PDB file of C-alpha atoms in Angstrom:
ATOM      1  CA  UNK A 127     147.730 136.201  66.017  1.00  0.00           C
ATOM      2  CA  UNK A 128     147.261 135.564  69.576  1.00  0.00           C
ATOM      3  CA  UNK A 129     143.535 137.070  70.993  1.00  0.00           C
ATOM      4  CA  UNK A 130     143.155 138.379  74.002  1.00  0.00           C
ATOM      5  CA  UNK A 131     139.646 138.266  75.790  1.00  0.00           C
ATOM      6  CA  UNK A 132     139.182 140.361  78.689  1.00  0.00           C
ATOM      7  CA  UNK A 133     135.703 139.937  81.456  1.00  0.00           C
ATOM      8  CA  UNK A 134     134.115 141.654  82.068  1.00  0.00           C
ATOM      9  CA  UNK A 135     133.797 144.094  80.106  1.00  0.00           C
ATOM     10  CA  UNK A 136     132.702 146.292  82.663  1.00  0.00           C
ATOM     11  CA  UNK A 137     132.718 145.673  86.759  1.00  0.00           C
ATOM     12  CA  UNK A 138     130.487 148.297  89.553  1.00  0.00           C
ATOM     13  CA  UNK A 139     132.421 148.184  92.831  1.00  0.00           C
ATOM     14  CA  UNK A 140     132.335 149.994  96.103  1.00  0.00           C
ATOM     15  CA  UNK A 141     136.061 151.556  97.972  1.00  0.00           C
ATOM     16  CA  UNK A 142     137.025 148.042  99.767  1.00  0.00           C
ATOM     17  CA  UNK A 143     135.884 145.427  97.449  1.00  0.00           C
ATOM     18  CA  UNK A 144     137.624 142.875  96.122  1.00  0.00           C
ATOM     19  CA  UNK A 145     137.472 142.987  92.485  1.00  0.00           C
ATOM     20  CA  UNK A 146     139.539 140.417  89.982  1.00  0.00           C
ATOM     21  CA  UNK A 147     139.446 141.044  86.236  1.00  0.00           C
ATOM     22  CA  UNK A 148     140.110 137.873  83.901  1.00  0.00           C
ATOM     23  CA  UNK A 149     142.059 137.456  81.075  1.00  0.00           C
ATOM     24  CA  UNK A 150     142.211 134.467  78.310  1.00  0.00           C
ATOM     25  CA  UNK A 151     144.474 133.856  76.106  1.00  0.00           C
ATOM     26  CA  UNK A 152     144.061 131.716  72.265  1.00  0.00           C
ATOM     27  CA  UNK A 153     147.134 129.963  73.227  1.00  0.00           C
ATOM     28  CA  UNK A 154     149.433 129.171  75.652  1.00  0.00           C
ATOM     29  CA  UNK A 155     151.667 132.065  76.158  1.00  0.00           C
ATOM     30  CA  UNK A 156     153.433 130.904  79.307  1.00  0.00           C
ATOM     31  CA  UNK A 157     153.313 133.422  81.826  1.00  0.00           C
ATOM     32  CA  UNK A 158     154.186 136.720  79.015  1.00  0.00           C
ATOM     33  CA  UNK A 159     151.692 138.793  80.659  1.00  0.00           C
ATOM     34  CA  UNK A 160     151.170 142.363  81.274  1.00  0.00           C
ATOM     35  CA  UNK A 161     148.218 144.234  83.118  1.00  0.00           C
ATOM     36  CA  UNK A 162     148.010 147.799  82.764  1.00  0.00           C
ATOM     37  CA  UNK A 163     145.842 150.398  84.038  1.00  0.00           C
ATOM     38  CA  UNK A 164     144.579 153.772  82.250  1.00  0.00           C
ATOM     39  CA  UNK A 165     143.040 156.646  83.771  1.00  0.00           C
ATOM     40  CA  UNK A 166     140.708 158.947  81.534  1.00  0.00           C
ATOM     41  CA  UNK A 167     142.828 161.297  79.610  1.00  0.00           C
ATOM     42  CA  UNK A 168     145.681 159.447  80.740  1.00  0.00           C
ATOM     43  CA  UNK A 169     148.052 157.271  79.286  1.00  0.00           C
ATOM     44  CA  UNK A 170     148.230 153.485  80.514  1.00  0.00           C
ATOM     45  CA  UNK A 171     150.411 152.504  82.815  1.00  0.00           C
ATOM     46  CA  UNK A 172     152.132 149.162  83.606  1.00  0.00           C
ATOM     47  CA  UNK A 173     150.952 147.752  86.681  1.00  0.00           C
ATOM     48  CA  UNK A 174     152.095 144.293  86.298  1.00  0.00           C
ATOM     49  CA  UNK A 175     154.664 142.147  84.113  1.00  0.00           C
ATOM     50  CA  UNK A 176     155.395 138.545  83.712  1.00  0.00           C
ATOM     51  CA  UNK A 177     151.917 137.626  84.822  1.00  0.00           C
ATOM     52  CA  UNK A 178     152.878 138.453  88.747  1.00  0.00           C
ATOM     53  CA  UNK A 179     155.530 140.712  89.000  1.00  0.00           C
ATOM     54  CA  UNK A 180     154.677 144.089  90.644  1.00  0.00           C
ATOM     55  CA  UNK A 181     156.196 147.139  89.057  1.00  0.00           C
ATOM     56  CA  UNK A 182     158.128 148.866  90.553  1.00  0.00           C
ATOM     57  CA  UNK A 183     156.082 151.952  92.885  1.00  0.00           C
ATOM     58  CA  UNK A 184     152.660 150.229  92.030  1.00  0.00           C
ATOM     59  CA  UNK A 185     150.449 149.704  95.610  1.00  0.00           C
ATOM     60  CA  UNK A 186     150.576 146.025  96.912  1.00  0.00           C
ATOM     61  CA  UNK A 187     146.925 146.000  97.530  1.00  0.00           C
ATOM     62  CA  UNK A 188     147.381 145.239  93.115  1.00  0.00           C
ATOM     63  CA  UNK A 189     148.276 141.020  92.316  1.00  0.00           C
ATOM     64  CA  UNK A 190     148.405 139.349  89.271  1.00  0.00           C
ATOM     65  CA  UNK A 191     148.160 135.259  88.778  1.00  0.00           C
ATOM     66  CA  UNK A 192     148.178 132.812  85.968  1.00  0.00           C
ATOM     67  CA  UNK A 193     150.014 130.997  83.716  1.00  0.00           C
ATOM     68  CA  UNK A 194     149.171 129.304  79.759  1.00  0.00           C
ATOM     69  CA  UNK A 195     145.830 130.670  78.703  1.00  0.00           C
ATOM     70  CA  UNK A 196     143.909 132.007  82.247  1.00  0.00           C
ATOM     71  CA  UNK A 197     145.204 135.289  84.061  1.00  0.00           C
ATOM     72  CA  UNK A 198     143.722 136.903  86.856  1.00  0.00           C
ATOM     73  CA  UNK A 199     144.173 140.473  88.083  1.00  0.00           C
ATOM     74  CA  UNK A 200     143.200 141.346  91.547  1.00  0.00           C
ATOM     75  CA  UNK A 201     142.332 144.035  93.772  1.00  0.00           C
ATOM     76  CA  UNK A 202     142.466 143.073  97.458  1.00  0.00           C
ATOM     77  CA  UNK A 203     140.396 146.395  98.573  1.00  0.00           C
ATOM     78  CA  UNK A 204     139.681 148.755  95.992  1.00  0.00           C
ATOM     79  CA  UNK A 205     140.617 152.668  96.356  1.00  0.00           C
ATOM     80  CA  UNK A 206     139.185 156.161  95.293  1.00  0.00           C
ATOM     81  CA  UNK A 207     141.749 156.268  92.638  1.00  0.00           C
ATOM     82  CA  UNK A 208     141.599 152.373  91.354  1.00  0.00           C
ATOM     83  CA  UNK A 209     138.250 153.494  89.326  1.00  0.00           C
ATOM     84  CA  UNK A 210     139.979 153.424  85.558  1.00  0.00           C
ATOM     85  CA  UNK A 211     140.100 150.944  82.664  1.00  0.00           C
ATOM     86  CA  UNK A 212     142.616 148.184  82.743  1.00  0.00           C
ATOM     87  CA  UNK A 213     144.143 146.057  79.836  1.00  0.00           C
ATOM     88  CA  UNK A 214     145.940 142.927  79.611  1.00  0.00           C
ATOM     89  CA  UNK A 215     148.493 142.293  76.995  1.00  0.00           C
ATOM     90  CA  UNK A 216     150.385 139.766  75.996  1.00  0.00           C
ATOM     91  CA  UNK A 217     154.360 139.307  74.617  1.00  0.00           C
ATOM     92  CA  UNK A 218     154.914 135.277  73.900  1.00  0.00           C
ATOM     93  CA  UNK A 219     154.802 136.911  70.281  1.00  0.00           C
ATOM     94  CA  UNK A 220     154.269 139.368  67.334  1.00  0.00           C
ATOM     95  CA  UNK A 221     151.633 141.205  66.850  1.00  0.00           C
ATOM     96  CA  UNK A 222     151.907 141.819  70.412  1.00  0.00           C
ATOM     97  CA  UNK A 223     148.026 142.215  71.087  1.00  0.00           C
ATOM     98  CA  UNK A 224     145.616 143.637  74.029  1.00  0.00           C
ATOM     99  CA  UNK A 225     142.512 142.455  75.444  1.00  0.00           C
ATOM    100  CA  UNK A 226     139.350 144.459  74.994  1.00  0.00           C
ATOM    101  CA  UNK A 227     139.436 146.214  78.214  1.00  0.00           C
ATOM    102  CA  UNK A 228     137.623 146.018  81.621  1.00  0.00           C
ATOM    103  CA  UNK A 229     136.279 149.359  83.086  1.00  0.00           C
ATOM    104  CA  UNK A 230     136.165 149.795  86.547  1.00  0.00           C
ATOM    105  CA  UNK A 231     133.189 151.622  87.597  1.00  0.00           C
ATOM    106  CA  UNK A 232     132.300 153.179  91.201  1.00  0.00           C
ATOM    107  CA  UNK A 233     128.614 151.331  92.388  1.00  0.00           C
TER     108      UNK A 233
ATOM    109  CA  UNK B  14     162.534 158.151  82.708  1.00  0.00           C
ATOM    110  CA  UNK B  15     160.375 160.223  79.867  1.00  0.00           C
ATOM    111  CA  UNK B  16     159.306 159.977  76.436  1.00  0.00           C
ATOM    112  CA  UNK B  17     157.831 162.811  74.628  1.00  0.00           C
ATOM    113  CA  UNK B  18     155.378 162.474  71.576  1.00  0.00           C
ATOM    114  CA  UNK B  19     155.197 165.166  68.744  1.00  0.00           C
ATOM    115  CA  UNK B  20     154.322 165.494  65.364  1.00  0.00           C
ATOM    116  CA  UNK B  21     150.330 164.307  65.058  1.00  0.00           C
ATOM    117  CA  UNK B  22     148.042 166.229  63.113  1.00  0.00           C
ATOM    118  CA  UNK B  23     145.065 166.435  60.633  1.00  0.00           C
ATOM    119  CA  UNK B  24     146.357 164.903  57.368  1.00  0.00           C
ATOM    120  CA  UNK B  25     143.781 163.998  54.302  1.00  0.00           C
ATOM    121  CA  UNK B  26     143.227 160.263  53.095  1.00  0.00           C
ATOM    122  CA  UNK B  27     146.519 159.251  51.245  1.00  0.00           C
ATOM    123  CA  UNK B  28     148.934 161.702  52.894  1.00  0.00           C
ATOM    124  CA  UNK B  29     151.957 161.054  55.146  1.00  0.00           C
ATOM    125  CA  UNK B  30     153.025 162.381  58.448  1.00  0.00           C
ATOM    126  CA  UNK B  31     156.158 161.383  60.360  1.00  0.00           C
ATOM    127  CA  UNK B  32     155.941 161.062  64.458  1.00  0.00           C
ATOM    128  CA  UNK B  33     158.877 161.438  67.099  1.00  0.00           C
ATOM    129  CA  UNK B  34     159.649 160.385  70.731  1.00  0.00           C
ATOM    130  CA  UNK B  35     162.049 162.259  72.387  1.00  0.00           C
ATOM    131  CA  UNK B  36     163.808 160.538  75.373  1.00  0.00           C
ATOM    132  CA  UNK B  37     165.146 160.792  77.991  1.00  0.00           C
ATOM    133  CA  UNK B  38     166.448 159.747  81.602  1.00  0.00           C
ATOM    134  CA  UNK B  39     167.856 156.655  80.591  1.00  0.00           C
ATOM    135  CA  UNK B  40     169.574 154.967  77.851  1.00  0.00           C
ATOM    136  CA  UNK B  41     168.104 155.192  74.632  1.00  0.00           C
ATOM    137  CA  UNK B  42     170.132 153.036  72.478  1.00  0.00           C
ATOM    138  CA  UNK B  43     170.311 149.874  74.802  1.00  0.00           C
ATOM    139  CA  UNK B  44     166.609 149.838  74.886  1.00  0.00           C
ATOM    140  CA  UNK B  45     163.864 148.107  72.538  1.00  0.00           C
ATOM    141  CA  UNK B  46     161.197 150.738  71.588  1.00  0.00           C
ATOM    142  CA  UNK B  47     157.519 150.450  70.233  1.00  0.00           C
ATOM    143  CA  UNK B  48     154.601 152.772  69.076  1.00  0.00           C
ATOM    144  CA  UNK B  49     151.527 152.048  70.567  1.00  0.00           C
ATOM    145  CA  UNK B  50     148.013 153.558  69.265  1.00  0.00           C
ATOM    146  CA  UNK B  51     144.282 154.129  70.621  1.00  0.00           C
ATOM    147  CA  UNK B  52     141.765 155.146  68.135  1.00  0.00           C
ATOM    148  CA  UNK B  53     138.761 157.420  70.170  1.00  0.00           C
ATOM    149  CA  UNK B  54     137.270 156.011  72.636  1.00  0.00           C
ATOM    150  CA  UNK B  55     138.675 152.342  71.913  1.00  0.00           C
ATOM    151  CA  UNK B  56     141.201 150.068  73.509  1.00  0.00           C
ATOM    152  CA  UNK B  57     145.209 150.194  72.666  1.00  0.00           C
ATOM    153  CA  UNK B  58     146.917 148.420  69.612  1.00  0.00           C
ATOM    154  CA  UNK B  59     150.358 147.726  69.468  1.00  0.00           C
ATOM    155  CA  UNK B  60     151.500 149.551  66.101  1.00  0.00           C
ATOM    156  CA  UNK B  61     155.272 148.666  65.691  1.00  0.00           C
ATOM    157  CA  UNK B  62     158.747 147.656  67.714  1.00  0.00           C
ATOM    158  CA  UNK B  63     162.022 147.775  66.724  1.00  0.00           C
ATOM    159  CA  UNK B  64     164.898 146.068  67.992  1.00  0.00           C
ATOM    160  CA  UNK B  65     168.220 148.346  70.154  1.00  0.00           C
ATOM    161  CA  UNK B  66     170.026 149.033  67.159  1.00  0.00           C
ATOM    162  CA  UNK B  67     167.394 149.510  64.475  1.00  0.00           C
ATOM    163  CA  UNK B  68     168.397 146.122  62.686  1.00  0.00           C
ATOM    164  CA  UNK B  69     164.826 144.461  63.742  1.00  0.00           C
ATOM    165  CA  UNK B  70     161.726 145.800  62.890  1.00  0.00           C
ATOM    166  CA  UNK B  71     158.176 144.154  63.578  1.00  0.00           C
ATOM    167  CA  UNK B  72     154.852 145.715  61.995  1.00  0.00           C
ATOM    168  CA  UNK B  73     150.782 144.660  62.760  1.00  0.00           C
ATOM    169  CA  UNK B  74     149.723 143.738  59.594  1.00  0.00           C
ATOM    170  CA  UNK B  75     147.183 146.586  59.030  1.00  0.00           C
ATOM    171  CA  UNK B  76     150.078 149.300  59.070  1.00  0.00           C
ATOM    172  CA  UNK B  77     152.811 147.006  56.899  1.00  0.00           C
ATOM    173  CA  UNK B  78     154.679 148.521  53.865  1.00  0.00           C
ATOM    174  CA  UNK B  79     152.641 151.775  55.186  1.00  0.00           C
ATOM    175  CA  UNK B  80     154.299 152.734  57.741  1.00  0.00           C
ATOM    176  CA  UNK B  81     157.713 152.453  58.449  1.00  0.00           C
ATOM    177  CA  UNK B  82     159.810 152.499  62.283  1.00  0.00           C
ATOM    178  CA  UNK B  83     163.152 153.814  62.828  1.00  0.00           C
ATOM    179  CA  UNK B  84     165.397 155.560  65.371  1.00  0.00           C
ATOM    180  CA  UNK B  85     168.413 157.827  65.776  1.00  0.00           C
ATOM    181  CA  UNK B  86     170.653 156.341  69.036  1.00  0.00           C
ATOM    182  CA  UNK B  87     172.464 159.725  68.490  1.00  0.00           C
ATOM    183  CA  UNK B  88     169.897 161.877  68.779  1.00  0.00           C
ATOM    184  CA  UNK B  89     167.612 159.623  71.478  1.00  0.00           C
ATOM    185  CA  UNK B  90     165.049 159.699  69.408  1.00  0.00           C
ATOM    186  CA  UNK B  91     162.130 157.196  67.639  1.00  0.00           C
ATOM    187  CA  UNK B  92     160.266 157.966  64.272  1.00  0.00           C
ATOM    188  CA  UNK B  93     157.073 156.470  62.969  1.00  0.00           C
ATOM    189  CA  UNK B  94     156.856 157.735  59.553  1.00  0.00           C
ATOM    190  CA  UNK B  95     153.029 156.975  58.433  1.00  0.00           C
ATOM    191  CA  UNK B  96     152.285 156.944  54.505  1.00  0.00           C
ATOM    192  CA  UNK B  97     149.232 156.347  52.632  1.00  0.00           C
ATOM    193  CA  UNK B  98     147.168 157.212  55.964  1.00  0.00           C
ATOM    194  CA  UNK B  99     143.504 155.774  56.426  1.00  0.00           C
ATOM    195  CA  UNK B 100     140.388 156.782  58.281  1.00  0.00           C
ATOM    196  CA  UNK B 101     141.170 153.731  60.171  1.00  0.00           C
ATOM    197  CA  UNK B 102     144.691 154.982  61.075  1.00  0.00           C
ATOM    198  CA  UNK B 103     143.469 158.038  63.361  1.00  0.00           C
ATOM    199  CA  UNK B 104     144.113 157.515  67.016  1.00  0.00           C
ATOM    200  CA  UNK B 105     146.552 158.483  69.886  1.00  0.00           C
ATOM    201  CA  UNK B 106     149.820 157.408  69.382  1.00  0.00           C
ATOM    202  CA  UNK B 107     151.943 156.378  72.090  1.00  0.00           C
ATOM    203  CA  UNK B 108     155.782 155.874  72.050  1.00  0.00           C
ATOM    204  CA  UNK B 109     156.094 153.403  74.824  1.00  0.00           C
ATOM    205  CA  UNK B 110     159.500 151.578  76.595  1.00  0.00           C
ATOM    206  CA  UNK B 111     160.406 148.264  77.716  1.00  0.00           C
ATOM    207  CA  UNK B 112     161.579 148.441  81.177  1.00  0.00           C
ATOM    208  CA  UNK B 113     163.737 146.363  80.413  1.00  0.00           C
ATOM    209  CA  UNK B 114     167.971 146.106  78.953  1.00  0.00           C
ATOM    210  CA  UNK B 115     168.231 144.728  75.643  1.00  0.00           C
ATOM    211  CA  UNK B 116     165.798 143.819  73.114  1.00  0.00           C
ATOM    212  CA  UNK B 117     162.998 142.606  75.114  1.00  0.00           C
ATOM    213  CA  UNK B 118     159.004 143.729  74.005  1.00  0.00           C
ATOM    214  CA  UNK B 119     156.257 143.978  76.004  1.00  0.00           C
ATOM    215  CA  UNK B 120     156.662 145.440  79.326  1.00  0.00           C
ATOM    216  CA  UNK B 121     155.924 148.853  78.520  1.00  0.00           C
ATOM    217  CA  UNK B 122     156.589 151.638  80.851  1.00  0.00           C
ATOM    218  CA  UNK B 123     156.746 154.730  80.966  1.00  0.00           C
ATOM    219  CA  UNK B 124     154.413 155.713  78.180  1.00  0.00           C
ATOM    220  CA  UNK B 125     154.144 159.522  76.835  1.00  0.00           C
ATOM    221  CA  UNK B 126     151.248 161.607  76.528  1.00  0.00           C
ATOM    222  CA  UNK B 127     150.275 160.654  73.184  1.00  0.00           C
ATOM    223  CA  UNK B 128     150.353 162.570  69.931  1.00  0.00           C
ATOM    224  CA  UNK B 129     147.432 162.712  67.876  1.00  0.00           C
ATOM    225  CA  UNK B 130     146.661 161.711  64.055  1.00  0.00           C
ATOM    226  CA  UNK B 131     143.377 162.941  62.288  1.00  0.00           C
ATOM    227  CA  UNK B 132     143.272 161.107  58.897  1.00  0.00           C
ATOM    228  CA  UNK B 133     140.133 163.183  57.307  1.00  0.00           C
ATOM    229  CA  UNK B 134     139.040 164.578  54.180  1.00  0.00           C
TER     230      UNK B 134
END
């Protein structure tokens, strides 16, 4: 199975940082990458697929880079209603597998 | 584009509970489906996928010959029928979409609202 390993765990920001969340994969896994973000009581939702493509309706001010084992999500300038957990995930193969999850906290 | 969850519960250690998605707003039957799952307060596991026409089915390995996917193209619905449930096994489960044609996994979106599953004596 292919591991995902999300850091941090956790990340304090202020509205208007810049935050980026990393994500490792085992193995190479090209660029079959997904970032999603979840709300509390929420389900997730997909933010970004393919390592850098923006879904469709999600703010621009959300990027996603990498490609083989390193991915990088970023937030250019955080907003009121970024503060959530996000999860990578990838789908080079079965078991399709998350990371562990980095919270977004307000500072 | 919605899928609706039903059919969690509280179920003892050993019993069996079947789960639906309902959906709708696009078309069912040319899309690849999977069950997601989030126990409390942890992160999300993918559960199970299965393939347009129901030929292809993929498991996790904690959940294989327990639990078996399936889906009626007729009826635009999914099934997750659980057996031989665990304490392990309770979480929020999730019938999530690829956004894409065909029988592609991994980009899910839209997700529902989750249906719960107590396993507890």
């Amino acid at each position: 199975d292919i591991q995902m390993t999300q850091s941090p765990s956790s990340v304090s920001a202020s509205v208007g940082d810049r935050v980026t969340i990393t994500c490792r994969a085992s193995q190479s896994i090209t660029s079959r990458l997904a970032w999603y973000q979840q709300k509390p009581g929420k389900a997730p939702k997909l933010l970004i697929y393919d390592a850098s493509n923006l879904q469709s309706g999600v703010p621009s001010r959300f990027s996603g880079s990498g490609s083989g084992t390193d991915f990088t999500l970023t937030i250019s300038s955080l907003q009121p209603e970024d503060f959530a957990t996000y999860y990578c995930q990838q789908a080079k193969s079965f078991p399709l597998t998350f990371g562990g999850g980095t919270k977004v906290e307000i500072k | 584009v919605q899928v609706l969850e039903s059919g969690g519960g509280l179920v003892q250690p050993g019993e069996s509970l079947r789960l639906s998605c309902s959906a709708s707003g696009f078309t069912f039957s040319s899309h690849a489906m999977s069950w997601v799952r989030q126990a409390p307060g942890k992160g999300l596991e993918w559960v199970s996928a299965i393939s347009t026409t129901g030929a292809t089915t993929y498991y996790t390995d904690s959940v294989k010959g327990r639990f078996t996917i399936s889906r009626d193209n007729s009826k635009n619905t999914l099934y997750l029928q659980m057996n031989s449930l665990r304490a392990e096994d309770t979480a929020l489960y999730y019938c999530a979409n690829d956004i894409r044609d065909g029988n592609n996994y991994g980009w899910f979106d839209p997700w529902g609202q989750g249906t719960l599953v107590t396993v507890s004596s």
